[in-house]
JSON list of C-alpha atoms in Angstrom, two decimals:
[
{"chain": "A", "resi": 1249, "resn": "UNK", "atom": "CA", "xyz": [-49.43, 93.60, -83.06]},
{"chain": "A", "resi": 1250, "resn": "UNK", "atom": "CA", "xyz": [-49.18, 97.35, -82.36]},
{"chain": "A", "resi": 1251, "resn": "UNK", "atom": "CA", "xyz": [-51.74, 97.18, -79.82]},
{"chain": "A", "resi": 1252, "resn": "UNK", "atom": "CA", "xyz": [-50.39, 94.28, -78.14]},
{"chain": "A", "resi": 1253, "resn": "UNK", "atom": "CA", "xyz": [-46.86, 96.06, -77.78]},
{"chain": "A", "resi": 1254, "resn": "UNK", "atom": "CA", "xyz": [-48.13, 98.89, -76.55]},
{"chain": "A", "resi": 1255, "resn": "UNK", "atom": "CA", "xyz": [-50.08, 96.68, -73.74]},
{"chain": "A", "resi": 1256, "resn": "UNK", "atom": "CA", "xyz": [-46.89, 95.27, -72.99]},
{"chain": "A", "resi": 1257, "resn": "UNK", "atom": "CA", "xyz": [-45.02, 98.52, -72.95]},
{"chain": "A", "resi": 1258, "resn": "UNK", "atom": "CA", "xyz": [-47.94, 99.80, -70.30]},
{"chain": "A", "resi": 1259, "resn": "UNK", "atom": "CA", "xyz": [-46.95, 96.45, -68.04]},
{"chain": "A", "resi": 1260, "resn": "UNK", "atom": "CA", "xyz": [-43.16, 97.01, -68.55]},
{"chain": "A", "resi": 1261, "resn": "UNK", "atom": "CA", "xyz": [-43.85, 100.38, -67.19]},
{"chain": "A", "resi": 1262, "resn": "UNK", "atom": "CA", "xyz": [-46.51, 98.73, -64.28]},
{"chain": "A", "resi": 1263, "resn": "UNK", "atom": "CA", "xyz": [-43.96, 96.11, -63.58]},
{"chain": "A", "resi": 1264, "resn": "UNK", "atom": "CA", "xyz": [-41.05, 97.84, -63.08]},
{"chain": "A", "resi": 1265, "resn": "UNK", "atom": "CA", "xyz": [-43.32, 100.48, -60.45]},
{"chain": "A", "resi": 1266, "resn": "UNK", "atom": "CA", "xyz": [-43.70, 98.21, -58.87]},
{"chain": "A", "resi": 1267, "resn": "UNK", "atom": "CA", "xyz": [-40.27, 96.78, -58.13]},
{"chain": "A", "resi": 1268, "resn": "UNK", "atom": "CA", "xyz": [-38.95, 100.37, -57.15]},
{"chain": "A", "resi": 1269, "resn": "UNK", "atom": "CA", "xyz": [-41.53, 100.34, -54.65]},
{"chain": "A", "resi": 1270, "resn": "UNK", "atom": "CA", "xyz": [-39.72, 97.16, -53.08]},
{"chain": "A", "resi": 1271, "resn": "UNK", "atom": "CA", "xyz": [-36.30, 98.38, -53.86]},
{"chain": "A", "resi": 1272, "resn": "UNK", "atom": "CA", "xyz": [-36.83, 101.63, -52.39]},
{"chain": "A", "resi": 1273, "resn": "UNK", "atom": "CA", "xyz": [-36.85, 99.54, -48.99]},
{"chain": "A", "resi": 1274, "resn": "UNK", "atom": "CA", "xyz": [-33.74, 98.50, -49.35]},
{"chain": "A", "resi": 1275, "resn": "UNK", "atom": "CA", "xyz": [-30.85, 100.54, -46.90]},
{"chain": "A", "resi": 1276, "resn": "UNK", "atom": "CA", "xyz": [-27.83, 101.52, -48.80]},
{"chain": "A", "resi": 1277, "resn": "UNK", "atom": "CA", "xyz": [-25.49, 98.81, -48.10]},
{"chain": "A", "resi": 1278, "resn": "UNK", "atom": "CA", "xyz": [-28.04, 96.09, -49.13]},
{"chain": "A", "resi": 1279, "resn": "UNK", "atom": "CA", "xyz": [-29.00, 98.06, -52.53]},
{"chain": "A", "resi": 1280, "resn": "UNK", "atom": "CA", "xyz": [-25.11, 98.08, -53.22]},
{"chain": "A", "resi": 1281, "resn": "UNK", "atom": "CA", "xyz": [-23.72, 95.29, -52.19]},
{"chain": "A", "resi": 1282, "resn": "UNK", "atom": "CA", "xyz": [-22.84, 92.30, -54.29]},
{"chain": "A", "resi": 1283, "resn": "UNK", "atom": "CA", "xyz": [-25.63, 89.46, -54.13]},
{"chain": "A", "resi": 1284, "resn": "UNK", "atom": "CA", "xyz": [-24.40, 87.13, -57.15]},
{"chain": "A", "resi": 1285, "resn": "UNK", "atom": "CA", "xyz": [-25.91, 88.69, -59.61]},
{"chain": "A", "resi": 1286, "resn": "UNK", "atom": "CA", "xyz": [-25.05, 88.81, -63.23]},
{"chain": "A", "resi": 1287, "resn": "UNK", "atom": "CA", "xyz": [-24.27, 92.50, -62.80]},
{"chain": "A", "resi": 1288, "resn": "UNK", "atom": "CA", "xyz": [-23.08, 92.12, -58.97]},
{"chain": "A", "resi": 1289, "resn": "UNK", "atom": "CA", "xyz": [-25.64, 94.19, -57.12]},
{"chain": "A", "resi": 1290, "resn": "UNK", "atom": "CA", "xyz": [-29.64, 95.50, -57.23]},
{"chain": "A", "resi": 1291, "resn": "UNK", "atom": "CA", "xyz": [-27.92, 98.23, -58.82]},
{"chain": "A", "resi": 1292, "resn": "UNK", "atom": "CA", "xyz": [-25.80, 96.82, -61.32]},
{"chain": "A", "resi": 1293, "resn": "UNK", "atom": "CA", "xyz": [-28.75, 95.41, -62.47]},
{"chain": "A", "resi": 1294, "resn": "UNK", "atom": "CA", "xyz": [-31.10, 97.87, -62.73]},
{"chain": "A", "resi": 1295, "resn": "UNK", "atom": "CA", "xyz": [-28.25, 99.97, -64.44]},
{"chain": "A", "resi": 1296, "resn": "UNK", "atom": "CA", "xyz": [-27.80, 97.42, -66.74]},
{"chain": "A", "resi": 1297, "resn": "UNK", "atom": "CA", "xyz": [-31.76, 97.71, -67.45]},
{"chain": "A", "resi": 1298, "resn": "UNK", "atom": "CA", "xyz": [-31.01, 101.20, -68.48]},
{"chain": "A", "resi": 1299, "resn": "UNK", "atom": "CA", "xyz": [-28.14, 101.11, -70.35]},
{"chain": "A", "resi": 1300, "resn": "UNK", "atom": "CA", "xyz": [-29.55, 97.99, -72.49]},
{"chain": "A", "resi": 1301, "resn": "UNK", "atom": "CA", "xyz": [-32.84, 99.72, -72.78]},
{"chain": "A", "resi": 1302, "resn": "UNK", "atom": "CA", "xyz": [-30.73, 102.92, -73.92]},
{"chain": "A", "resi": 1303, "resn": "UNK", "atom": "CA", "xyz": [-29.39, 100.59, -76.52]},
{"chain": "A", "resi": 1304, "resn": "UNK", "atom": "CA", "xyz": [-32.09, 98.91, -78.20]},
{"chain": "A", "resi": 1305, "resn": "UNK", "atom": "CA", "xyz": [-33.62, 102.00, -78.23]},
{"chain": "A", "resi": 1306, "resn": "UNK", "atom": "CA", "xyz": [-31.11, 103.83, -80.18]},
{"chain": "A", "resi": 1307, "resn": "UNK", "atom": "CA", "xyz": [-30.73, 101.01, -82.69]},
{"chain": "A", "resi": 1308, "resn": "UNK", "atom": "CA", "xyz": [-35.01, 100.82, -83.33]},
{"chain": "A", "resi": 1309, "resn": "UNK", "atom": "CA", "xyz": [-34.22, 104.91, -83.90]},
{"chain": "A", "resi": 1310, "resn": "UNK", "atom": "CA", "xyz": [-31.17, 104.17, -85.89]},
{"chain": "A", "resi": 1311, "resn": "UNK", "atom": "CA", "xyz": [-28.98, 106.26, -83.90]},
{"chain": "A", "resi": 1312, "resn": "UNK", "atom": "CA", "xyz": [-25.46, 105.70, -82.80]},
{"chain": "A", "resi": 1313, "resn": "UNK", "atom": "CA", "xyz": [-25.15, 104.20, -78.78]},
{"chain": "A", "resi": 1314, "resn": "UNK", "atom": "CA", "xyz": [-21.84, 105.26, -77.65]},
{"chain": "A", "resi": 1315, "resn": "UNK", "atom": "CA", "xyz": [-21.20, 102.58, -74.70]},
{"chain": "A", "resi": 1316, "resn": "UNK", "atom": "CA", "xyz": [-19.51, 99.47, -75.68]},
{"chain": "A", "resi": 1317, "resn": "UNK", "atom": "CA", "xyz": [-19.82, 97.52, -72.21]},
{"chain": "A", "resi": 1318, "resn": "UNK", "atom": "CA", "xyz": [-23.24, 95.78, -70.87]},
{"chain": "A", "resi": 1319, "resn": "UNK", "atom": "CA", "xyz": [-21.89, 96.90, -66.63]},
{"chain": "A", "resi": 1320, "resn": "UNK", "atom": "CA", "xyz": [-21.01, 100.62, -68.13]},
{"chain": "A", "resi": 1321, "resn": "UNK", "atom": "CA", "xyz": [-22.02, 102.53, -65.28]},
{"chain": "A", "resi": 1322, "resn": "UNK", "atom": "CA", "xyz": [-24.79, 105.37, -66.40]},
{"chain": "A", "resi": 1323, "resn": "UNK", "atom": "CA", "xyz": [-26.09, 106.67, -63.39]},
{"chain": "A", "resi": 1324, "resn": "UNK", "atom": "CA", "xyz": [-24.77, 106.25, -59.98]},
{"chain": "A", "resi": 1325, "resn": "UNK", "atom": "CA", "xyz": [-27.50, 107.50, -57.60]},
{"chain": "A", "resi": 1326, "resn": "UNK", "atom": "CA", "xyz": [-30.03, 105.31, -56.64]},
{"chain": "A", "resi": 1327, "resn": "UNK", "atom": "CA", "xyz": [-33.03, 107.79, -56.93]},
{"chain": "A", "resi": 1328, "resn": "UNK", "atom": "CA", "xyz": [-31.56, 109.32, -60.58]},
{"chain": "A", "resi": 1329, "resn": "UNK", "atom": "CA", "xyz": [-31.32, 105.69, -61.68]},
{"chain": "A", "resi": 1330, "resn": "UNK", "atom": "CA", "xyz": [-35.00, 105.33, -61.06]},
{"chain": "A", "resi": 1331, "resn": "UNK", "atom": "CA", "xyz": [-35.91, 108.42, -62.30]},
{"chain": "A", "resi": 1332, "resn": "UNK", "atom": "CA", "xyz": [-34.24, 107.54, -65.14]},
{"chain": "A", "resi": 1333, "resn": "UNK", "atom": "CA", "xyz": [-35.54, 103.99, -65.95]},
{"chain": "A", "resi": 1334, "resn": "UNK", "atom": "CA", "xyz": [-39.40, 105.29, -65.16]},
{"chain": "A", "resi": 1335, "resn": "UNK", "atom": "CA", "xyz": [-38.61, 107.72, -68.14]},
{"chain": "A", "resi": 1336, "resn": "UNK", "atom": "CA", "xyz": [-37.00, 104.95, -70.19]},
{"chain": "A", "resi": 1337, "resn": "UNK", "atom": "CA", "xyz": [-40.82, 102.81, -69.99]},
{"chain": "A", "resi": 1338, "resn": "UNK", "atom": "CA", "xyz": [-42.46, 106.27, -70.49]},
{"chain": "A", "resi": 1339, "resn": "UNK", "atom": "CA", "xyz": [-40.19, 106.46, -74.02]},
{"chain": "A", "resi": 1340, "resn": "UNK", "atom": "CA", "xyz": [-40.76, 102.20, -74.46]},
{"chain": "A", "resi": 1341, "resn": "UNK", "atom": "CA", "xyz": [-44.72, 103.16, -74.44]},
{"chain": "A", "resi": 1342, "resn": "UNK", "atom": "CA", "xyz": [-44.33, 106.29, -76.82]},
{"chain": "A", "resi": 1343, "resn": "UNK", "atom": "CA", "xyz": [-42.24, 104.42, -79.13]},
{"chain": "A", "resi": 1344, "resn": "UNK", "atom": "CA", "xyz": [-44.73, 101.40, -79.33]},
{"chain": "A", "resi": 1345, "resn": "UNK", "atom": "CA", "xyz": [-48.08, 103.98, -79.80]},
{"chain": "A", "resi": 1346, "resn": "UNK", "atom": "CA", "xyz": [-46.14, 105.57, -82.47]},
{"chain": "A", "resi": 1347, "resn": "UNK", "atom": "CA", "xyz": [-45.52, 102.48, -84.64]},
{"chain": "A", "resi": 1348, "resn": "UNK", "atom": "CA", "xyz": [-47.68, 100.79, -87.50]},
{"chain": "A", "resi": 1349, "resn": "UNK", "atom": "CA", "xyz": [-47.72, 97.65, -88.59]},
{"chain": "A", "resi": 1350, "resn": "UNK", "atom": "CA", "xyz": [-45.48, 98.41, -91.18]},
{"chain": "A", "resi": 1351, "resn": "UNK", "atom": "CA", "xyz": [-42.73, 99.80, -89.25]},
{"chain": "A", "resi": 1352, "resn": "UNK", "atom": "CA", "xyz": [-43.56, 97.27, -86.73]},
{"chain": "A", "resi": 1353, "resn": "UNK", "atom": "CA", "xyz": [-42.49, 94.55, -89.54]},
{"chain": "A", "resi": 1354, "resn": "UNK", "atom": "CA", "xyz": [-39.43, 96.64, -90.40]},
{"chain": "A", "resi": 1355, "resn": "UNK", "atom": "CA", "xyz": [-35.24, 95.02, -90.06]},
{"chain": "A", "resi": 1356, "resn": "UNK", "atom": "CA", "xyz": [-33.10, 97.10, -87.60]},
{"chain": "A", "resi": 1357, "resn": "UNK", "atom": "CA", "xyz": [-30.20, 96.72, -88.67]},
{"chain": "A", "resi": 1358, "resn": "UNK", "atom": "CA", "xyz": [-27.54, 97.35, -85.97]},
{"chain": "A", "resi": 1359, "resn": "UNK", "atom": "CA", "xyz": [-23.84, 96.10, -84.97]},
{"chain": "A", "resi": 1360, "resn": "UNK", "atom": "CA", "xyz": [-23.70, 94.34, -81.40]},
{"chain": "A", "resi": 1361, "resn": "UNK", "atom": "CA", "xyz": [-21.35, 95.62, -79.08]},
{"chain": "A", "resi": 1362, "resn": "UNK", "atom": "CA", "xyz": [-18.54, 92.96, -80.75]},
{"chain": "A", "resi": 1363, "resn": "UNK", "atom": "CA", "xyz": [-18.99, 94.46, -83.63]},
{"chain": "A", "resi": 1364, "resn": "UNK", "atom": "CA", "xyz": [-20.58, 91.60, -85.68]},
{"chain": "A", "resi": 1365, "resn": "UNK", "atom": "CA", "xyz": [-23.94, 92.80, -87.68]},
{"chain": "A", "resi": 1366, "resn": "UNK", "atom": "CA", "xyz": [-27.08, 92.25, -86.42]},
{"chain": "A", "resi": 1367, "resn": "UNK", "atom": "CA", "xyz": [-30.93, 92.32, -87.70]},
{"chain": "A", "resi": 1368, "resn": "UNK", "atom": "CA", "xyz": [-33.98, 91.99, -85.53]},
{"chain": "A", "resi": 1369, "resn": "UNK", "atom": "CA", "xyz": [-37.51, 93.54, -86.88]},
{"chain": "A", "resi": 1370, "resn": "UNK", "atom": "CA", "xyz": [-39.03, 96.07, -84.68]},
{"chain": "A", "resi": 1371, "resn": "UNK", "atom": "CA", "xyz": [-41.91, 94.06, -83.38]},
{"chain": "A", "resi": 1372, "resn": "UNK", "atom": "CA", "xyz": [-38.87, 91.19, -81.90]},
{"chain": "A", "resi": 1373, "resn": "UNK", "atom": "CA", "xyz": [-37.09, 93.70, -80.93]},
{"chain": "A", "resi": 1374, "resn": "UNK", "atom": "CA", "xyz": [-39.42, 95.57, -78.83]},
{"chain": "A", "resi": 1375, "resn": "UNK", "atom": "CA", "xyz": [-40.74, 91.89, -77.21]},
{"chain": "A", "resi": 1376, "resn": "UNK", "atom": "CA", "xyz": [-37.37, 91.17, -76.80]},
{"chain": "A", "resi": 1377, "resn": "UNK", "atom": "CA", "xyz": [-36.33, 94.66, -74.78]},
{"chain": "A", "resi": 1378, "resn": "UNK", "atom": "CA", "xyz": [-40.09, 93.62, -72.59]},
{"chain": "A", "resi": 1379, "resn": "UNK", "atom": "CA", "xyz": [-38.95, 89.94, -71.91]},
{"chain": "A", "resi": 1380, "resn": "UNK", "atom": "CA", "xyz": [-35.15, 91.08, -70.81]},
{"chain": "A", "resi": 1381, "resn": "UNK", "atom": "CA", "xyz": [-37.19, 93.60, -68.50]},
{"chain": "A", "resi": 1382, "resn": "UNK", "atom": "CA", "xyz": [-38.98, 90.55, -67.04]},
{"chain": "A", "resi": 1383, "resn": "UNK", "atom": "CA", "xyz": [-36.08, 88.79, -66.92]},
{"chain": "A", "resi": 1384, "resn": "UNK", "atom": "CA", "xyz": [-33.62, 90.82, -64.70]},
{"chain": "A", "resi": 1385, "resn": "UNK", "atom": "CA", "xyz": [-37.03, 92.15, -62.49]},
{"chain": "A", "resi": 1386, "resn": "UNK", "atom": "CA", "xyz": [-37.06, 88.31, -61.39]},
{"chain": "A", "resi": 1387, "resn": "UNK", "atom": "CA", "xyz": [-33.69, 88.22, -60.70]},
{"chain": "A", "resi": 1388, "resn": "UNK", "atom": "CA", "xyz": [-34.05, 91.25, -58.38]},
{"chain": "A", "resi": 1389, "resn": "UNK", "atom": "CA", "xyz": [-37.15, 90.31, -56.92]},
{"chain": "A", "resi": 1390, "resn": "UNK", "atom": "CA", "xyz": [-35.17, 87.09, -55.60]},
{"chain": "A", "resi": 1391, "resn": "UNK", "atom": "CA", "xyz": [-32.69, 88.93, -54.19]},
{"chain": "A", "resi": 1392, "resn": "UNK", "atom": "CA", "xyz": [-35.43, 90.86, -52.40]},
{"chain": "A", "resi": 1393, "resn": "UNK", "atom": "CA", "xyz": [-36.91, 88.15, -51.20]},
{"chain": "A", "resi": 1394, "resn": "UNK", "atom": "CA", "xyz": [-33.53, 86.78, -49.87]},
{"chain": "A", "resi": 1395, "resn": "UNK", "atom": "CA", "xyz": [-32.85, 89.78, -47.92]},
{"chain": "A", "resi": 1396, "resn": "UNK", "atom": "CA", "xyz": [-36.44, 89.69, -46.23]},
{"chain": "A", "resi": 1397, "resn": "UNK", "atom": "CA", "xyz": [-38.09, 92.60, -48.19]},
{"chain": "A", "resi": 1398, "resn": "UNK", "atom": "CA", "xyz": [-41.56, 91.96, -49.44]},
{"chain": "A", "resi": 1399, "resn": "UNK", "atom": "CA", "xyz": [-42.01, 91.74, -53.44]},
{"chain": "A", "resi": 1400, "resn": "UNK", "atom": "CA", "xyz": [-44.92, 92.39, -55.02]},
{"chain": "A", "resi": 1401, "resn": "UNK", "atom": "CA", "xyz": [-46.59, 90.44, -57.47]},
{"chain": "A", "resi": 1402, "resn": "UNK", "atom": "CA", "xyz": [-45.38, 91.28, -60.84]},
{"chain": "A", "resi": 1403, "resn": "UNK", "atom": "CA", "xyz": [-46.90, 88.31, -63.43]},
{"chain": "A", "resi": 1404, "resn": "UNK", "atom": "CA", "xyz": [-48.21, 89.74, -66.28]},
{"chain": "A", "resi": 1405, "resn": "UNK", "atom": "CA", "xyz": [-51.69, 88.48, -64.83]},
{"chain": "A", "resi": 1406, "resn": "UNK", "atom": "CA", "xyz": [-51.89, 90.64, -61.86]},
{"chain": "A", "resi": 1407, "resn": "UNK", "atom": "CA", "xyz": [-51.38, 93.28, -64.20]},
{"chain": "A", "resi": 1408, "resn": "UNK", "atom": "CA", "xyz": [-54.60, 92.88, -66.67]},
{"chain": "A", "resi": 1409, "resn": "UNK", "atom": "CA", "xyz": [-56.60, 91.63, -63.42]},
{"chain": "A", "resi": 1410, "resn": "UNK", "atom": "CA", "xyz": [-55.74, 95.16, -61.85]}
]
């Protein structure tokens, strides 16, 4: 299981590359503006990436997260968002090398953001952070494709074929 997660941490990592290389031809107004989204814009969305990332990772660490709304803003500029959610995969792959199968197997025990208690083990957890990854990257990527910019292929295939 360990080495699977970390494969899938590599093509979170690969995947999500790739979608700031698509993004990153977006102008300003189109990278802002609100397309109907679950989080309004390509922005909101990738912000929400981060912050939910943030999250899960501080409850697999069992440390405190101190936002208590999913559109909390964490980084305004586009580039330090980026910057920012490359480093998050980079921490994502580090975590998943550093587990065993025993920690892997391991409840988190966390409170959701209502408050109500919450257990996941680590392994779910982690596929879970990897398939909401996947999740919101296709929801951007249609947006992209809507606006006319060109989106790469991101399947999970095109990844081990590479």
């Amino acid at each position: 299981m360990q080495q699977y997660l970390a494969k899938l941490s590599r093509y979170h990592c690969w995947a999500t590359e790739k979608l700031f290389d698509s993004v990153a031809l977006l102008s300003e107004e189109q990278y802002r503006s609100n397309e109907g989204l679950f989080f309004g814009s390509v922005h909101g969305t990738l912000n929400h990436l981060l912050l939910v990332d943030q999250l899960w990772l501080s409850r697999i660490n069992g440390e405190p997260y101190p936002v208590s709304d999913l559109s909390h803003e964490i980084e305004t500029d586009a580039k330090m968002l980026e910057a920012a959610l490359l480093n998050q995969c980079d921490l994502w792959f580090r975590t998943c090398a550093a587990m065993t199968e025993r920690r892997l197997a391991q409840d988190i025990k966390f409170r959701n953001l209502a408050g109500e208690e919450g257990r996941i083990d680590a392994a779910d957890l982690l596929i879970h952070v990897f398939n909401h990854g996947t999740h919101h990257r296709g929801q951007i990527s249609a947006v992209l494709a809507e606006l006319g910019v060109s989106v790469p292929e991101m399947d999970y295939y095109y990844f081990v074929k590479k």
